[in-house]
CSV table of C-alpha atoms and ligand atoms in Angstrom, one decimal:
chain,number,residue,atom,x,y,z
I,1043,UNK,CA,6.6,96.2,124.5
I,1044,UNK,CA,10.5,96.1,125.0
I,1045,UNK,CA,12.1,97.2,128.2
I,1046,UNK,CA,12.9,100.9,127.2
I,1047,UNK,CA,15.6,103.3,128.9
I,1048,UNK,CA,13.9,105.8,130.5
I,1049,UNK,CA,16.9,107.9,131.1
I,1050,UNK,CA,17.7,108.4,127.6
I,1051,UNK,CA,17.5,112.0,125.8
I,1052,UNK,CA,16.8,110.6,122.6
I,1053,UNK,CA,14.3,112.1,120.5
I,1054,UNK,CA,11.4,109.5,119.9
I,1055,UNK,CA,9.4,108.7,116.8
I,1056,UNK,CA,6.3,106.8,116.6
I,1057,UNK,CA,5.6,105.2,113.0
I,1058,UNK,CA,2.4,103.3,112.2
I,1059,UNK,CA,2.8,100.5,109.7
I,1060,UNK,CA,6.4,99.7,110.5
I,1061,UNK,CA,6.2,96.1,109.5
I,1062,UNK,CA,6.4,96.4,105.8
I,1063,UNK,CA,6.6,98.6,102.9
I,1064,UNK,CA,7.0,102.5,103.6
I,1065,UNK,CA,6.7,102.7,107.2
I,1066,UNK,CA,10.0,100.0,107.5
I,1067,UNK,CA,11.7,101.9,105.1
I,1068,UNK,CA,10.7,105.3,107.0
I,1069,UNK,CA,11.5,103.5,110.5
I,1070,UNK,CA,15.0,102.4,109.4
I,1071,UNK,CA,15.8,106.1,107.9
I,1072,UNK,CA,14.5,107.5,111.3
I,1073,UNK,CA,16.5,105.1,113.3
I,1074,UNK,CA,19.5,106.0,111.1
I,1075,UNK,CA,19.1,109.7,112.0
I,1076,UNK,CA,19.1,108.7,115.7
I,1077,UNK,CA,15.5,108.6,116.7
I,1078,UNK,CA,14.4,105.8,119.0
I,1079,UNK,CA,11.8,104.4,116.8
I,1080,UNK,CA,8.3,102.7,118.2
I,1081,UNK,CA,6.9,101.0,114.8
I,1082,UNK,CA,3.2,99.6,115.2
I,1083,UNK,CA,2.3,96.7,113.2
I,1084,UNK,CA,0.2,93.5,113.6
I,1085,UNK,CA,3.0,91.0,112.6
I,1086,UNK,CA,6.7,91.4,112.1
I,1087,UNK,CA,7.4,88.2,111.2
I,1088,UNK,CA,7.7,89.2,107.7
I,1089,UNK,CA,9.9,92.4,108.8
I,1090,UNK,CA,13.3,92.6,107.1
I,1091,UNK,CA,15.3,95.0,109.7
I,1092,UNK,CA,19.0,95.9,108.7
I,1093,UNK,CA,21.1,94.6,111.3
I,1094,UNK,CA,21.8,98.1,113.1
I,1095,UNK,CA,18.2,98.9,113.4
I,1096,UNK,CA,17.2,99.1,117.0
I,1097,UNK,CA,14.0,99.6,116.4
I,1098,UNK,CA,10.9,98.7,119.1
I,1099,UNK,CA,8.2,96.7,117.0
I,1100,UNK,CA,4.9,97.4,118.9
I,1101,UNK,CA,2.7,94.4,117.9
I,1102,UNK,CA,-0.5,96.2,118.0
I,1103,UNK,CA,-3.8,96.1,115.7
I,1104,UNK,CA,-4.1,100.0,115.2
I,1105,UNK,CA,-8.0,99.1,115.1
I,1106,UNK,CA,-7.8,98.6,118.8
I,1107,UNK,CA,-8.3,101.9,119.5
I,1108,UNK,CA,-8.2,101.3,123.6
I,1109,UNK,CA,-4.9,99.2,122.8
I,1110,UNK,CA,-3.4,101.9,120.6
I,1111,UNK,CA,-3.9,104.8,123.1
I,1112,UNK,CA,-2.6,102.8,126.1
I,1113,UNK,CA,0.7,102.1,124.2
I,1114,UNK,CA,0.8,105.5,123.0
I,1115,UNK,CA,0.4,107.1,126.7
I,1116,UNK,CA,3.2,104.4,127.7
I,1117,UNK,CA,5.5,105.6,125.1
I,1118,UNK,CA,4.9,109.4,125.8
I,1119,UNK,CA,5.2,109.1,129.5
I,1120,UNK,CA,8.6,107.9,129.3
I,1121,UNK,CA,10.3,109.3,126.0
I,1122,UNK,CA,10.2,112.8,124.4
I,1123,UNK,CA,8.1,112.4,121.0
I,1124,UNK,CA,9.0,114.4,118.1
I,1125,UNK,CA,8.0,112.7,115.2
I,1126,UNK,CA,4.5,111.1,114.4
I,1127,UNK,CA,4.3,108.9,111.0
I,1128,UNK,CA,1.0,108.2,110.4
I,1129,UNK,CA,1.6,105.6,107.5
I,1130,UNK,CA,-0.3,102.5,108.2
I,1131,UNK,CA,-3.2,102.1,105.8
I,1132,UNK,CA,-5.2,99.2,103.5
I,1133,UNK,CA,-5.9,99.2,100.1
I,1134,UNK,CA,-9.4,97.6,98.6
I,1135,UNK,CA,-9.8,98.6,94.9
I,1136,UNK,CA,-12.6,97.8,92.4
I,1137,UNK,CA,-16.3,98.5,91.7
I,1138,UNK,CA,-17.5,100.6,94.9
I,1139,UNK,CA,-20.6,98.0,94.5
I,1140,UNK,CA,-18.2,95.1,95.0
I,1141,UNK,CA,-16.8,96.2,98.2
I,1142,UNK,CA,-18.1,94.9,101.7
I,1143,UNK,CA,-19.2,97.3,104.2
I,1144,UNK,CA,-16.4,95.7,106.3
I,1145,UNK,CA,-13.8,96.6,103.9
I,1146,UNK,CA,-15.2,99.9,103.7
I,1147,UNK,CA,-14.9,100.2,107.6
I,1148,UNK,CA,-11.5,99.1,107.2
I,1149,UNK,CA,-10.5,101.6,104.7
I,1150,UNK,CA,-12.0,104.5,106.8
I,1151,UNK,CA,-11.1,103.4,110.3
I,1152,UNK,CA,-7.2,102.6,109.3
I,1153,UNK,CA,-6.6,105.3,106.7
I,1154,UNK,CA,-8.0,108.3,108.3
I,1155,UNK,CA,-9.4,107.6,111.5
I,1156,UNK,CA,-6.3,106.0,113.3
I,1157,UNK,CA,-4.2,109.1,112.3
I,1158,UNK,CA,-6.7,111.5,113.5
I,1159,UNK,CA,-6.7,109.5,116.8
I,1160,UNK,CA,-3.1,109.5,117.2
I,1161,UNK,CA,-2.7,113.2,116.3
I,1162,UNK,CA,-5.1,113.8,119.0
I,1163,UNK,CA,-3.3,111.6,121.6
I,1164,UNK,CA,0.1,113.1,121.0
I,1165,UNK,CA,-0.6,116.7,120.2
I,1166,UNK,CA,0.1,118.1,123.4
I,1167,UNK,CA,3.5,116.0,123.4
I,1168,UNK,CA,4.3,117.6,119.7
I,1169,UNK,CA,3.4,121.0,120.9
I,1170,UNK,CA,5.7,120.8,123.9
I,1171,UNK,CA,8.6,119.5,121.4
I,1172,UNK,CA,7.8,121.4,118.1
I,1173,UNK,CA,7.4,118.2,116.5
I,1174,UNK,CA,6.5,116.7,113.3
I,1175,UNK,CA,3.4,114.9,112.1
I,1176,UNK,CA,4.0,113.1,108.5
I,1177,UNK,CA,1.1,111.9,107.1
I,1178,UNK,CA,1.7,109.6,104.5
I,1179,UNK,CA,-1.3,110.2,101.7
I,1180,UNK,CA,-1.6,109.3,98.2
I,1181,UNK,CA,-1.8,110.8,94.9
I,1182,UNK,CA,-5.1,109.6,94.8
I,1183,UNK,CA,-6.1,112.5,97.2
I,1184,UNK,CA,-6.2,114.7,94.1
I,1185,UNK,CA,-7.5,112.8,91.6
I,1186,UNK,CA,-10.6,111.1,90.7
I,1187,UNK,CA,-10.4,107.2,91.6
I,1188,UNK,CA,-12.8,105.3,89.7
I,1189,UNK,CA,-12.1,101.6,91.1
I,1190,UNK,CA,-10.8,103.1,94.2
I,1191,UNK,CA,-13.5,105.6,95.4
I,1192,UNK,CA,-13.6,104.8,98.9
I,1193,UNK,CA,-9.3,104.4,98.9
I,1194,UNK,CA,-9.4,107.7,97.8
I,1195,UNK,CA,-11.8,109.3,99.6
I,1196,UNK,CA,-9.8,108.0,102.7
I,1197,UNK,CA,-6.5,109.9,101.4
I,1198,UNK,CA,-8.1,113.1,100.6
I,1199,UNK,CA,-9.5,113.0,103.9
I,1200,UNK,CA,-6.2,112.3,105.5
I,1201,UNK,CA,-4.7,115.2,103.2
I,1202,UNK,CA,-7.7,117.6,104.5
I,1203,UNK,CA,-7.0,117.1,107.7
I,1204,UNK,CA,-3.1,117.6,107.6
I,1205,UNK,CA,-3.5,120.7,105.8
I,1206,UNK,CA,-6.3,121.9,108.6
I,1207,UNK,CA,-4.2,120.7,111.2
I,1208,UNK,CA,-0.9,122.7,109.9
I,1209,UNK,CA,-3.3,125.9,109.8
I,1210,UNK,CA,-4.3,125.1,113.7
I,1211,UNK,CA,-0.8,124.2,115.1
I,1212,UNK,CA,1.5,126.0,113.2
I,1213,UNK,CA,1.8,128.9,116.1
I,1214,UNK,CA,2.6,125.9,118.5
I,1215,UNK,CA,5.5,125.2,116.4
I,1216,UNK,CA,4.2,121.8,115.1
I,1217,UNK,CA,4.9,120.8,111.6
I,1218,UNK,CA,1.8,118.9,109.7
I,1219,UNK,CA,3.3,117.6,106.5
I,1220,UNK,CA,1.3,115.3,103.7
I,1221,UNK,CA,3.3,113.0,101.6
I,1222,UNK,CA,1.5,111.6,98.5
I,1223,UNK,CA,3.2,109.1,97.1
I,1224,UNK,CA,2.3,107.7,93.6
I,1225,UNK,CA,2.7,104.1,93.1
I,1226,UNK,CA,5.2,102.3,95.2
I,1227,UNK,CA,6.6,98.9,94.9
I,1228,UNK,CA,4.8,97.3,98.3
I,1229,UNK,CA,2.4,95.0,99.3
I,1230,UNK,CA,-0.2,97.3,99.2
I,1231,UNK,CA,-1.4,96.1,96.0
I,1232,UNK,CA,-2.0,92.4,97.2
I,1233,UNK,CA,-6.0,92.7,97.2
I,1234,UNK,CA,-6.1,94.8,93.7
I,1235,UNK,CA,-6.3,93.2,90.2
I,1236,UNK,CA,-3.2,95.4,89.2
I,1237,UNK,CA,0.2,96.0,90.0
I,1238,UNK,CA,3.2,98.2,89.2
I,1239,UNK,CA,5.0,98.1,85.5
I,1240,UNK,CA,8.0,96.1,85.1
I,1241,UNK,CA,9.9,99.0,84.2
I,1242,UNK,CA,11.7,100.1,87.1
I,1243,UNK,CA,11.2,103.8,86.4
I,1244,UNK,CA,7.5,103.1,86.6
I,1245,UNK,CA,7.5,102.7,90.3
I,1246,UNK,CA,8.6,104.2,93.6
I,1247,UNK,CA,10.7,102.4,96.4
I,1248,UNK,CA,10.0,102.7,99.9
I,1249,UNK,CA,13.2,104.2,100.4
I,1250,UNK,CA,12.3,107.2,98.2
I,1251,UNK,CA,9.6,108.5,100.6
I,1252,UNK,CA,12.1,107.6,103.5
I,1253,UNK,CA,14.4,110.1,101.7
I,1254,UNK,CA,11.6,112.5,101.7
I,1255,UNK,CA,11.2,112.1,105.4
I,1256,UNK,CA,15.0,112.9,105.6
I,1257,UNK,CA,14.4,116.2,103.7
I,1258,UNK,CA,11.9,117.5,105.4
I,1259,UNK,CA,13.3,116.7,108.7
I,1260,UNK,CA,16.6,118.3,107.4
I,1261,UNK,CA,15.0,122.1,106.8
I,1262,UNK,CA,16.2,124.8,109.2
I,1263,UNK,CA,13.9,125.6,111.9
I,1264,UNK,CA,10.9,127.7,110.7
I,1265,UNK,CA,11.1,126.3,107.3
I,1266,UNK,CA,7.9,123.6,106.6
I,1267,UNK,CA,7.6,121.8,103.7
I,1268,UNK,CA,4.0,121.1,104.1
I,1269,UNK,CA,3.3,118.9,100.8
I,1270,UNK,CA,5.2,116.3,99.1
I,1271,UNK,CA,4.4,114.9,96.0
I,1272,UNK,CA,6.4,111.9,94.6
I,1273,UNK,CA,6.0,110.2,91.0
I,1274,UNK,CA,7.7,107.9,89.2
I,1275,UNK,CA,9.1,108.8,85.4
I,1276,UNK,CA,6.8,106.8,83.8
I,1277,UNK,CA,3.0,105.9,84.6
I,1278,UNK,CA,2.5,102.2,83.8
I,1279,UNK,CA,0.5,100.0,85.6
I,1280,UNK,CA,-0.2,96.1,84.5
I,1281,UNK,CA,-3.2,94.1,85.2
I,1282,UNK,CA,-2.5,90.8,87.1
I,1283,UNK,CA,-3.5,88.0,84.6
I,1284,UNK,CA,-2.3,85.6,87.1
I,1285,UNK,CA,0.5,85.9,90.1
I,1286,UNK,CA,3.4,85.6,87.5
I,1287,UNK,CA,2.2,87.6,84.5
I,1288,UNK,CA,0.4,90.5,83.2
I,1289,UNK,CA,-0.2,92.7,80.7
I,1290,UNK,CA,0.1,96.6,80.6
I,1291,UNK,CA,-3.0,98.6,81.0
W,1923,LIG,N1,2.4,101.4,97.8
W,1923,LIG,C1,1.9,102.4,97.3
W,1923,LIG,O1,1.7,102.6,96.1
W,1923,LIG,C2,1.3,103.8,98.0
W,1923,LIG,C3,1.2,105.0,97.5
W,1923,LIG,C4,0.9,106.1,98.1
W,1923,LIG,C5,0.2,105.9,99.7
W,1923,LIG,N2,0.4,104.7,100.4
W,1923,LIG,C6,0.4,104.5,101.5
W,1923,LIG,O2,1.6,104.2,102.1
W,1923,LIG,C7,1.1,103.5,103.4
W,1923,LIG,C8,2.1,102.3,103.5
W,1923,LIG,O3,1.5,101.3,102.6
W,1923,LIG,P1,2.5,100.4,101.8
W,1923,LIG,O4,2.7,100.6,100.5
W,1923,LIG,O5,4.2,100.5,102.5
W,1923,LIG,O6,1.7,98.9,102.2
W,1923,LIG,P2,2.1,97.7,103.2
W,1923,LIG,O7,3.4,97.1,102.7
W,1923,LIG,O8,1.1,97.0,102.7
W,1923,LIG,O9,2.1,98.6,104.3
W,1923,LIG,C9,1.1,98.6,105.3
W,1923,LIG,C10,1.3,98.5,106.9
W,1923,LIG,O10,0.3,99.1,107.6
W,1923,LIG,C11,-0.1,98.3,108.8
W,1923,LIG,N3,-1.3,97.8,108.7
W,1923,LIG,C12,-2.3,98.0,108.1
W,1923,LIG,N4,-3.6,97.6,109.1
W,1923,LIG,C13,-3.0,97.7,110.2
W,1923,LIG,C14,-3.6,97.7,111.5
W,1923,LIG,N5,-4.8,97.5,111.5
W,1923,LIG,N6,-3.0,97.5,112.7
W,1923,LIG,C15,-1.6,97.7,112.4
W,1923,LIG,N7,-1.0,97.9,111.2
W,1923,LIG,C16,-1.7,98.0,110.2
W,1923,LIG,C17,0.8,97.0,108.1
W,1923,LIG,O11,0.7,96.2,108.9
W,1923,LIG,P3,0.5,94.3,109.4
W,1923,LIG,O12,1.0,93.9,108.2
W,1923,LIG,O13,1.8,93.8,110.2
W,1923,LIG,O14,-0.7,94.5,110.0
W,1923,LIG,C18,1.8,97.2,107.3
W,1923,LIG,O15,2.9,97.5,108.1
W,1923,LIG,C19,-0.5,103.4,103.3
W,1923,LIG,O16,-1.0,104.4,104.2
W,1923,LIG,C20,-0.7,103.3,102.2
W,1923,LIG,O17,-2.2,104.2,101.5
W,1923,LIG,C21,1.1,103.5,99.3
């Protein structure tokens, strides 16, 4: 972990899955808003930071619970954590019978278990700071997901957790929020046989989700945006025929 200034009064934010896609955009946004950002990921060699970003990349597999908790405890001991963004996630799709037990475990552990553990580890700090827990769920949480039953279940679980946590912790000043994006142009679908449509109106950009985070944080004290659903104008996905071409579903 990079050397950190213990004397800073800057508010700190922890973002999981900061090495790409939505988590990277959210980290950059929080950095631009003046937060000291600790971004978790396994591989930052692919990450495209802005030159001005001063994000602390924390190389950590979030499924290594002992390592994850040790990092978080160290950050919370030295910094005033005001924001937790539970964003790290994996996507495995297809007929449920074709998913392996290992993939099912990865889905549940990454998308659901890790946010619960991180929240548990940080909740006392976030109560002290009247902070935010922003859970990146998905539109799949509220719909039926053939060819994505397990993925959708993890996102529904996360949304349920976020909703109950809001009721449990609101009296302590904590803001538990769910963001549910639709198809966003990231690498999440690398394991899928479909991808977003070519039309720019058929997908969201990671920055759209980062803008939603900014809007949540801009509300006056005592106003909490508990749920945001973001959808592109058009609903179009394409089957991947090969790497470079596809036809519309
Ligand atoms: N893209 C969409 O259409 C969409 C729609 C709705 C919701 N979401 C949700 O948005 C979140 C971010 O996904 P994305 O679309 O931005 O995809 P992405 O670019 O693949 O990002 C996933 C992030 O999660 C991290 N991650 C995964 N497993 C990890 C592990 N074991 N330990 C540490 N980090 C891990 C990855 O880091 P490393 O690669 O460095 O391990 C990466 O930074 C996910 O929760 C996803 O379900 C996405």
